[in-house]
Coordinates of C-alpha atoms and ligand atoms in Angstrom, one line a residue:
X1 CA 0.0 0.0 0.0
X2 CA 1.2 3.4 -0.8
X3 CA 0.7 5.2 2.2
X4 CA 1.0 8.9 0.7
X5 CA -1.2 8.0 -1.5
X6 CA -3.5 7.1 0.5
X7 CA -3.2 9.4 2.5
X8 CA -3.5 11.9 -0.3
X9 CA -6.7 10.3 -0.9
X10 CA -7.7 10.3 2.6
X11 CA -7.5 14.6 2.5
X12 CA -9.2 14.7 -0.3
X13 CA -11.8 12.6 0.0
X14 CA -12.9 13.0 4.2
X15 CA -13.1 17.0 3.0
X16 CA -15.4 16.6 0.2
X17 CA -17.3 14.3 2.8
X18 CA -17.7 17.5 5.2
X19 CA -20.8 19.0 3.3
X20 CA -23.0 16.0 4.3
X21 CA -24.3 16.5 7.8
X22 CA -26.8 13.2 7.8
X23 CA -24.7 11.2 10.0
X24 CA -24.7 14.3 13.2
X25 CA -21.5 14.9 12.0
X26 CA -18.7 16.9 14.6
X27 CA -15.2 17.2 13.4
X28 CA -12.7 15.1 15.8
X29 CA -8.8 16.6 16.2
X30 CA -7.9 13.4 17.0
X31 CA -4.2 13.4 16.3
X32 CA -1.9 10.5 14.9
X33 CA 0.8 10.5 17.6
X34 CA 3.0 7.3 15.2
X35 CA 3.5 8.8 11.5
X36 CA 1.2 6.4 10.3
X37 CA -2.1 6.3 8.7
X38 CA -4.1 8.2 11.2
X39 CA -3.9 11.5 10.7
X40 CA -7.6 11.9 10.0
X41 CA -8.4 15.1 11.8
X42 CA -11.6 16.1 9.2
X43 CA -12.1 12.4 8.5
X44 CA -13.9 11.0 11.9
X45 CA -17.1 12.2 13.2
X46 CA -20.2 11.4 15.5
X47 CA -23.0 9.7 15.3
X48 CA -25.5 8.6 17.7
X49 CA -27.1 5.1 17.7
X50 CA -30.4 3.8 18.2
X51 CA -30.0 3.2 21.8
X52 CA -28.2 6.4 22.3
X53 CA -24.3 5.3 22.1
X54 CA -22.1 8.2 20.4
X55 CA -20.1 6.4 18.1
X56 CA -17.0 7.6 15.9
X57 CA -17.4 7.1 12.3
X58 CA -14.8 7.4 9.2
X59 CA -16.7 9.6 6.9
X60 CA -15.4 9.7 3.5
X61 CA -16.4 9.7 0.0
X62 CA -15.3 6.8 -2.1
X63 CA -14.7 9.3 -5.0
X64 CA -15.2 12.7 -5.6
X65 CA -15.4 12.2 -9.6
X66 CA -18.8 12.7 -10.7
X67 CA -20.7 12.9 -13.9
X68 CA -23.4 15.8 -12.6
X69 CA -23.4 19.3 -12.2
X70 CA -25.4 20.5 -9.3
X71 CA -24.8 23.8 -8.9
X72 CA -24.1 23.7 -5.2
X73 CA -21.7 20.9 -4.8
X74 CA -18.4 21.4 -4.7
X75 CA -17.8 18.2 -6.1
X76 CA -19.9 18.9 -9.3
X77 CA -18.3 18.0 -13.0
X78 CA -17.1 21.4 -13.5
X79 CA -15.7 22.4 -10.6
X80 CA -12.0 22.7 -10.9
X81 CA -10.6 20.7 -7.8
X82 CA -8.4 17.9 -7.2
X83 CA -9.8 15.3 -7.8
X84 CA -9.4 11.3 -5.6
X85 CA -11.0 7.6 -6.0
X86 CA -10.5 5.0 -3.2
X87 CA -10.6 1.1 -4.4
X88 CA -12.8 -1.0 -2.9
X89 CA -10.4 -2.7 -1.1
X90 CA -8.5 0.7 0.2
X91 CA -11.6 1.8 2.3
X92 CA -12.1 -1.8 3.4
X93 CA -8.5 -1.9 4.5
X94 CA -8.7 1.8 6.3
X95 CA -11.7 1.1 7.9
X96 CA -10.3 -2.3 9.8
X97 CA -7.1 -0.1 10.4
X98 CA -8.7 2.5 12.3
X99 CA -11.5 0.2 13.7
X100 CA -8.0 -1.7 15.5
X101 CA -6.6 1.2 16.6
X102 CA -9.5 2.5 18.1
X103 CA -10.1 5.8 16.3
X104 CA -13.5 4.4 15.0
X105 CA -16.2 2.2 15.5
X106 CA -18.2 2.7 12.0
X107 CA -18.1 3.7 8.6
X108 CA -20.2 6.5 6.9
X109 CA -19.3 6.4 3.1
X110 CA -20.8 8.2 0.4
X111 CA -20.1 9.1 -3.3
X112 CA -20.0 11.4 -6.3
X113 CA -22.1 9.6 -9.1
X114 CA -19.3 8.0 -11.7
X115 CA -20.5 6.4 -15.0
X116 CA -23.9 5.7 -13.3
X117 CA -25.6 5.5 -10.3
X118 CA -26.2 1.6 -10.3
X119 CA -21.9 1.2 -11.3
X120 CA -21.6 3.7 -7.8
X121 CA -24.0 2.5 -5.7
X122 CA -22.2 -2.0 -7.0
X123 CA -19.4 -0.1 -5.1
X124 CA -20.4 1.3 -2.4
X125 CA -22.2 -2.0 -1.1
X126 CA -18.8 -4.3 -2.4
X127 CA -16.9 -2.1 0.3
X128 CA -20.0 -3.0 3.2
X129 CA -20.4 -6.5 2.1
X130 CA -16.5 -7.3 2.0
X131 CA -16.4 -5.6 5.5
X132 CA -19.5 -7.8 6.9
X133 CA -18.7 -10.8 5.1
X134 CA -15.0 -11.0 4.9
X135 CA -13.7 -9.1 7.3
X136 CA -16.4 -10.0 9.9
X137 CA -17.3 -6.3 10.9
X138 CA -19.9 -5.9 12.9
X139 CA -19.3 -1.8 13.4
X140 CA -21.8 0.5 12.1
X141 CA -22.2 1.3 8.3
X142 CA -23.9 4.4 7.2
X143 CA -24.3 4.1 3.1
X144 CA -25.1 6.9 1.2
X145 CA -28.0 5.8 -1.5
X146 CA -27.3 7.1 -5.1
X147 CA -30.1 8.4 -6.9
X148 CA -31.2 6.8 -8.9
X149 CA -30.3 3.6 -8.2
X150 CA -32.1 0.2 -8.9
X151 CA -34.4 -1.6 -6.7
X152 CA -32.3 -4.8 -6.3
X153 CA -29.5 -2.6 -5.2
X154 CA -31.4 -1.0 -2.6
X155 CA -32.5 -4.2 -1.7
X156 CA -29.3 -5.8 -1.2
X157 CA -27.7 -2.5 0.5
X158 CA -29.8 -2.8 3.2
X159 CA -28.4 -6.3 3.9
X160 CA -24.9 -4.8 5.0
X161 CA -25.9 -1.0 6.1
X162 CA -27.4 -0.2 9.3
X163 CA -28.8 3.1 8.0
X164 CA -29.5 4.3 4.4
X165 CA -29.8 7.5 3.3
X166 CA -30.6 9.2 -0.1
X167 CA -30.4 13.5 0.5
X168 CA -33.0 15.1 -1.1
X169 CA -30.6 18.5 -1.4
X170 CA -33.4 21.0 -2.4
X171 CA -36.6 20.8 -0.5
X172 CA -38.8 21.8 -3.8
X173 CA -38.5 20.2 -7.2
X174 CA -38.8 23.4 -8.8
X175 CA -35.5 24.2 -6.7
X176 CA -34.3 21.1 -8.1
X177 CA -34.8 21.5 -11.4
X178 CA -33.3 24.6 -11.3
X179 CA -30.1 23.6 -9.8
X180 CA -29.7 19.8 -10.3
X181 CA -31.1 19.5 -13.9
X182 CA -29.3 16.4 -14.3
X183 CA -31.6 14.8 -11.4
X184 CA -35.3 13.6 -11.2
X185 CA -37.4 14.1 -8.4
X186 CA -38.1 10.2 -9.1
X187 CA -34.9 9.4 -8.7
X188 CA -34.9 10.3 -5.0
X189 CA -38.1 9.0 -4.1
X190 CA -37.5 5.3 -5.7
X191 CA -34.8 4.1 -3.4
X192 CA -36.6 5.8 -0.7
X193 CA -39.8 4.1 -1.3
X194 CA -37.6 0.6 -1.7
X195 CA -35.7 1.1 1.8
X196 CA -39.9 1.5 3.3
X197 CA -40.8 -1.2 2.5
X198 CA -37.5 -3.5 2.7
X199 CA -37.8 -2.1 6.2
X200 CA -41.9 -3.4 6.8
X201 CA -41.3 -6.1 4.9
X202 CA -38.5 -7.6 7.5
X203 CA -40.3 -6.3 10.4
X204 CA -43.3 -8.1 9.8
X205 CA -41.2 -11.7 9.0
X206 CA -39.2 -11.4 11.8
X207 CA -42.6 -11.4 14.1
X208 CA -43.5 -14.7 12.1
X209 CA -39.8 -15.8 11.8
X210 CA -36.8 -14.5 14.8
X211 CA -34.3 -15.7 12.5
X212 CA -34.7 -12.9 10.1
X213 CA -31.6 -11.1 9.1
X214 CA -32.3 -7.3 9.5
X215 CA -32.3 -4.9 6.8
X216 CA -31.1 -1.5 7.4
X217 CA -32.3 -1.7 11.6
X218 CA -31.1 2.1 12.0
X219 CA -33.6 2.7 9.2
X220 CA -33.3 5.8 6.8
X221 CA -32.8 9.4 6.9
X222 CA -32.1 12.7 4.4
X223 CA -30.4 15.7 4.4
X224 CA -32.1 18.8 3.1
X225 CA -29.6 22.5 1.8
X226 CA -31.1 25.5 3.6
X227 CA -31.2 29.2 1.8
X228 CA -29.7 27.7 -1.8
X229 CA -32.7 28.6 -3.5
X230 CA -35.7 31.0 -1.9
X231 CA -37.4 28.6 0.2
X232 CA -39.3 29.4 3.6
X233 CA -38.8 28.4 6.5
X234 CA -42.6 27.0 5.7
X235 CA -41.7 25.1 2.4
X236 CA -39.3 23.3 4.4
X237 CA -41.1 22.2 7.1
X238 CA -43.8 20.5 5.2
X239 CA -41.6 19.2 2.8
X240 CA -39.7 17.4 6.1
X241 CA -42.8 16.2 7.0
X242 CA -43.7 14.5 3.8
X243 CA -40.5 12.5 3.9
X244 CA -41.4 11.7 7.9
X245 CA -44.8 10.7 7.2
X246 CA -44.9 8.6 3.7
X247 CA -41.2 7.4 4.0
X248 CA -40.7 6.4 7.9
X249 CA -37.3 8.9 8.2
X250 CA -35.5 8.4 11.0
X251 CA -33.9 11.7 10.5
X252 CA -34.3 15.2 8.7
X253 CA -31.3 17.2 8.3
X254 CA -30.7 20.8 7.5
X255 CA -28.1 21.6 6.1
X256 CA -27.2 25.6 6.2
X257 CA -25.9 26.7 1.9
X258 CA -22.6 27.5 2.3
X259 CA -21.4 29.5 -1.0
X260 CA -19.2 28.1 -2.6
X261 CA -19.1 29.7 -6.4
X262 CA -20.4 32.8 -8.4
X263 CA -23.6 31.5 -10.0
X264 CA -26.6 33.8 -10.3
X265 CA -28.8 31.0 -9.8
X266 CA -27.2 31.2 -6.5
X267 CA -26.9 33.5 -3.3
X268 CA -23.9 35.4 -3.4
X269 CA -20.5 34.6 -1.9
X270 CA -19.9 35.4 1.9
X271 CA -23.6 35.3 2.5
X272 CA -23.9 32.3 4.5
X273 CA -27.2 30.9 6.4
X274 CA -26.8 31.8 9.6
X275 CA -26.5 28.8 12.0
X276 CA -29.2 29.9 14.4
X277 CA -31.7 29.5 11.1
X278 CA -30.7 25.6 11.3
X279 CA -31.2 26.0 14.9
X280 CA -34.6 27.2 14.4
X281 CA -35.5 24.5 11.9
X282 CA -34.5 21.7 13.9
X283 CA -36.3 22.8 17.1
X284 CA -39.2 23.1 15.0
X285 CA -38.6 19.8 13.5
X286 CA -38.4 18.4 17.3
X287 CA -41.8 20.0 18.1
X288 CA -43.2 18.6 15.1
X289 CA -42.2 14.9 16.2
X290 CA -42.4 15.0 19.9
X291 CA -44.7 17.5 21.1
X292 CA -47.5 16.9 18.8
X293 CA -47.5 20.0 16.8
X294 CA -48.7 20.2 13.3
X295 CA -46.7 22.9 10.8
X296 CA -49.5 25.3 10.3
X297 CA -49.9 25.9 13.8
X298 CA -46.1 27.1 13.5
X299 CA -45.7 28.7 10.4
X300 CA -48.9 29.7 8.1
X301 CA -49.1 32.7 5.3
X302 CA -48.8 34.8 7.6
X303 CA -46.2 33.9 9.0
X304 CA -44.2 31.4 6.7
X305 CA -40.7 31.8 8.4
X306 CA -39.6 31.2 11.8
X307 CA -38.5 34.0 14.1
X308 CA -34.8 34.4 14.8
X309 CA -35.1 36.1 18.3
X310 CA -37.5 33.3 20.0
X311 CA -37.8 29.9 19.4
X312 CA -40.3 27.7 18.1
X313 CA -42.5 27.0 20.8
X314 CA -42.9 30.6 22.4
X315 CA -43.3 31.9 18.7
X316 CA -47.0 29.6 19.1
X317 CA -47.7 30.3 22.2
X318 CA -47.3 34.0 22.2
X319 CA -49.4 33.8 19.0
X320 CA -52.1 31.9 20.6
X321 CA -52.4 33.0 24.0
X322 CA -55.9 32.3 24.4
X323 CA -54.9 29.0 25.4
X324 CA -53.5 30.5 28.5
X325 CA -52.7 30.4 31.4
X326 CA -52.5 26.9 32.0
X327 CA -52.8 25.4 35.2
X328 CA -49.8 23.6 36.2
X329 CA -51.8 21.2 38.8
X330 CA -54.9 20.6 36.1
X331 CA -53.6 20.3 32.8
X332 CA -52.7 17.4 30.6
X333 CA -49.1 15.8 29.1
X334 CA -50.2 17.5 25.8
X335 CA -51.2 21.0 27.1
X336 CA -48.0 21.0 29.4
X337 CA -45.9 20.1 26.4
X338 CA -46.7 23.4 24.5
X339 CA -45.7 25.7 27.6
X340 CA -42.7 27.7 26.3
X341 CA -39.9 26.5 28.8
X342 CA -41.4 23.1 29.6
X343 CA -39.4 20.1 28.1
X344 CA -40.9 16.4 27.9
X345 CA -38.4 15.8 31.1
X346 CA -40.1 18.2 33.0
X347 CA -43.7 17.2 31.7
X348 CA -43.5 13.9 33.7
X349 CA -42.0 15.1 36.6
X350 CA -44.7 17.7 37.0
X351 CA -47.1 14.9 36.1
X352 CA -45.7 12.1 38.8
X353 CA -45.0 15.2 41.2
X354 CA -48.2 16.5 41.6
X355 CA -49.8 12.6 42.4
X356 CA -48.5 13.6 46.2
X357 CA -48.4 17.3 46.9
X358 CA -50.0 20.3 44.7
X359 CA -46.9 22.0 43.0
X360 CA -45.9 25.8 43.1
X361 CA -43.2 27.6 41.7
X362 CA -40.4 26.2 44.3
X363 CA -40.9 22.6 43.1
X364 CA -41.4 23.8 39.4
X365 CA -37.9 25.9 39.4
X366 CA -36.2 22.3 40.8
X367 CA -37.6 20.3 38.5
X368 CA -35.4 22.2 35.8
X369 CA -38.7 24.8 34.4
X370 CA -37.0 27.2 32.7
X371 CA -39.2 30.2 34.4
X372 CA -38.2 32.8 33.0
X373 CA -40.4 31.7 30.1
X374 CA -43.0 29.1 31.6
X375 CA -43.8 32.3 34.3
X376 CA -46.2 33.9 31.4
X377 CA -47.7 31.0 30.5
X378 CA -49.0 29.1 33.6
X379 CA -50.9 29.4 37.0
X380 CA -49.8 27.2 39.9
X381 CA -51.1 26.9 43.3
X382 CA -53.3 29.4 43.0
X383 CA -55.8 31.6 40.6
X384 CA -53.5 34.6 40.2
X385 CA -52.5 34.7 37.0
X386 CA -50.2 37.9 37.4
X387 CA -49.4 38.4 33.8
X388 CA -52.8 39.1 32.7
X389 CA -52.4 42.5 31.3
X390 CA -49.2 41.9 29.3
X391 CA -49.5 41.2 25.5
X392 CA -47.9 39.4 23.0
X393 CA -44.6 42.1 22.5
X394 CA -44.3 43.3 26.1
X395 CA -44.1 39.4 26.8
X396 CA -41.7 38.9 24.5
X397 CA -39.6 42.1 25.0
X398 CA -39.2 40.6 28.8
X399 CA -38.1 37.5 28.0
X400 CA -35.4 38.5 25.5
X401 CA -34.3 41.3 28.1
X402 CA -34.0 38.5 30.9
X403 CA -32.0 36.3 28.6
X404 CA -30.2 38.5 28.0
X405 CA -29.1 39.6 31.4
X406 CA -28.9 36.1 31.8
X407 CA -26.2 35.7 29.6
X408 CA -25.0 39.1 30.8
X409 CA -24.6 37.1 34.2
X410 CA -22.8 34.2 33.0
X411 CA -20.3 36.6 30.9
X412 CA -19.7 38.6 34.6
X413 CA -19.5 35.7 37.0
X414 CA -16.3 34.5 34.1
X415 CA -15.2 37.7 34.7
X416 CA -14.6 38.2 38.1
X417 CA -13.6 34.8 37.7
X418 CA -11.0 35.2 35.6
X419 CA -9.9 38.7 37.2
X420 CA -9.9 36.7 40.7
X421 CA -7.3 34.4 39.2
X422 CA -5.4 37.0 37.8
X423 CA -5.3 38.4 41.4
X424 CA -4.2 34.8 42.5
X425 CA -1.4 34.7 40.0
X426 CA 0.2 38.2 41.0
Ligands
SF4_1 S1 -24.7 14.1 -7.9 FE1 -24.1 14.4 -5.8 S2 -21.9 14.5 -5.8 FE2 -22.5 14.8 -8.0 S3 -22.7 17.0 -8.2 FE3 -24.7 16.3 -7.6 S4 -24.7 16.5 -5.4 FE4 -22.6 16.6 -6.0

């Protein structure tokens, strides 16, 4: 093996991997103490399991070649960048390598499209089967589905892969069509529709027969780009929960644009999505899945993006506040649920707290109520509801102000930290 090579590749490829986010990715600095094949400081990241374990993944591409030109990949055609294929037998080889030394327990591996997407997507499952069946891993494969790709593929990649995932890039198709000609909506939604049903279809033998090999157990997720094209906040969110609803996602990721070329069909260079806008999506996207909101109570005509200042859930309720207050001691799961500043934690320990004693706010503030918010929204222990006269925008205004002095707090406490161990040190 030629290890400069390789690890010529291994830059290469593990930073054209970076764009995809669809695995929880965070960066590792993980340093190769030896001179040998570890120096993969952009190539690990994160991942989280379906019990919960965090596990380290190599995330690479296998090449960054590719026949298409969307507009807002850096690895499209005509992009003028270096360009890197591994052999099949290379990633198999650097995947047990680092899986010995420790530095991983998984694989996330993905492509740019080369000749077609059924010649990428042979390869892609010849590295995860010669891993499962040669090698006798049993560590964590994330495959990338190519669009595209046939039915019997997606069949058999679900036989080595614990999760599959096909991105759907541009949450429209007219987005699509305007800056991924080369790709079909279609082409998405096939091997999407395939991994479904793979998925039932083992579910429902293994209840008949426990025998039954799994097929993709961690199931499937995609990966949406954020502010590429003019979509709201809106348009996202429904699309998301489309793919939630008709294709059992595990996952929804968004994926901030980040500019990387002068293309009017594009935003300009240097203006990035703000991160908080991601933020904002994927608290929404929690409230969609776990608090039993429906979009349109979040974001409607009138309101088709999300605001930056607040999140989610006080956005509602300081739209609706006819629903309030709500009394802490009466209401049910669902109600407390949709109190800004009450988590799904804290909604069963109010719930098994108030079986023995009725609660005010000294047992709320313990059991980790964020009251600075929940105080506008809820009566407890009594009928006073002291807020009564306040609307939407003084609410709001006293919030942000107490956040901010909040923070404001935090920032002095380091301070006089800091200037007390300055003190300490002269
Ligand atoms: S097919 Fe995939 S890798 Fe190729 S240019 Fe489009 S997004 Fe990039």
């Amino acid at each position: 093996m030629d290890f400069n090579r390789i690890k010529e590749k291994l830059n290469i490829l593990a930073d054209a991997a970076k764009y995809d986010v669809s695995c929880s990715s965070s960066g590792s600095n993980r340093k190769n103490k030896n001179n040998g094949l570890g120096d993969t400081g952009n190539g690990i990241c994160h991942t989280y399991t379906e019990d919960g374990r965090c596990v380290s993944l190599l995330k690479i591409l296998l090449t960054n070649h590719c026949i298409f030109d969307c507009a807002y990949c850096v690895t499209r055609k005509s992009n003028d960048i270096k360009r890197a294929a591994f052999k099949i037998q290379e990633v198999v080889d650097l995947t047990i390598n680092f899986y010995r030394r420790n530095y991983i327990e998984g694989l996330f591996l993905s492509s740019g499209i080369f000749k077609s997407a059924d010649h990428t997507m042979e390869r892609l499952i010849a590295v995860a089967k010669k891993l499962r069946e040669e090698e006798n891993f049993n560590g964590y494969i994330h495959l990338k589905s190519i669009p595209g790709a046939s039915d019997e593929l997606m069949y058999e990649a679900g036989l080595y892969a614990d999760r599959l995932s096909v991105n759907i890039e541009i949450p429209t198709i007219s987005g699509l069509k305007l800056l991924a000609p080369d790709k079909k909506h279609e082409d998405f939604i096939k091997p999407m529709q395939k991994v479904k049903d793979e998925i039932i279809r083992y579910k429902e033998e293994k209840k008949i027969i426990k025998s039954t090999s799994k097929y993709a157990p961690a199931g499937q997720s995609t990966q949406m780009i954020i502010g590429a094209t003019g979509e709201s906040d809106k348009d996202i969110m429904y699309s998301a929960t489309h793919f939630y609803k008709n294709f059992n996602m595990k996952r929804v990721y968004y994926s901030g644009y980040v500019p990387i070329s002068s293309d009017s069909r594009l935003p300009s260079l240097g203006s990035e999505v703000p991160m908080l806008r991601e933020n904002r999506l994927y608290q929404t996207d929690w409230l969609l899945r776990f608090y039993g909101f429906s979009v349109n109570e979040i974001l409607d005509v009138n309101n088709p993006n999300l605001d930056m200042d607040i999140d989610p859930k006080l956005m509602w309720a300081l739209r609706n506040l006819n629903h309030f207050p709500i009394d802490i001691n009466k209401a049910d799961a669902r109600m407390l649920a949709r109190i800004p500043g009450i988590g799904m934690g804290s909604v069963h320990k109010i719930i098994s707290g108030r079986k023995y004693r009725n609660l005010n706010w000294e047992h709320l503030k313990k059991m980790g109520v964020a009251l600075n918010r929940a105080q506008y929204f809820i009566i407890c222990n009594s009928n006073d509801w002291e807020r009564r006269d306040l609307d939407a925008n003084k609410i709001k205004g006293m919030i942000l102000q107490s956040q901010q002095s909040k923070y404001k707090n935090i920032h002095n406490n380091q301070l006089s930290l800091f200037n007390l161990s300055n003190h300490l040190i002269n």
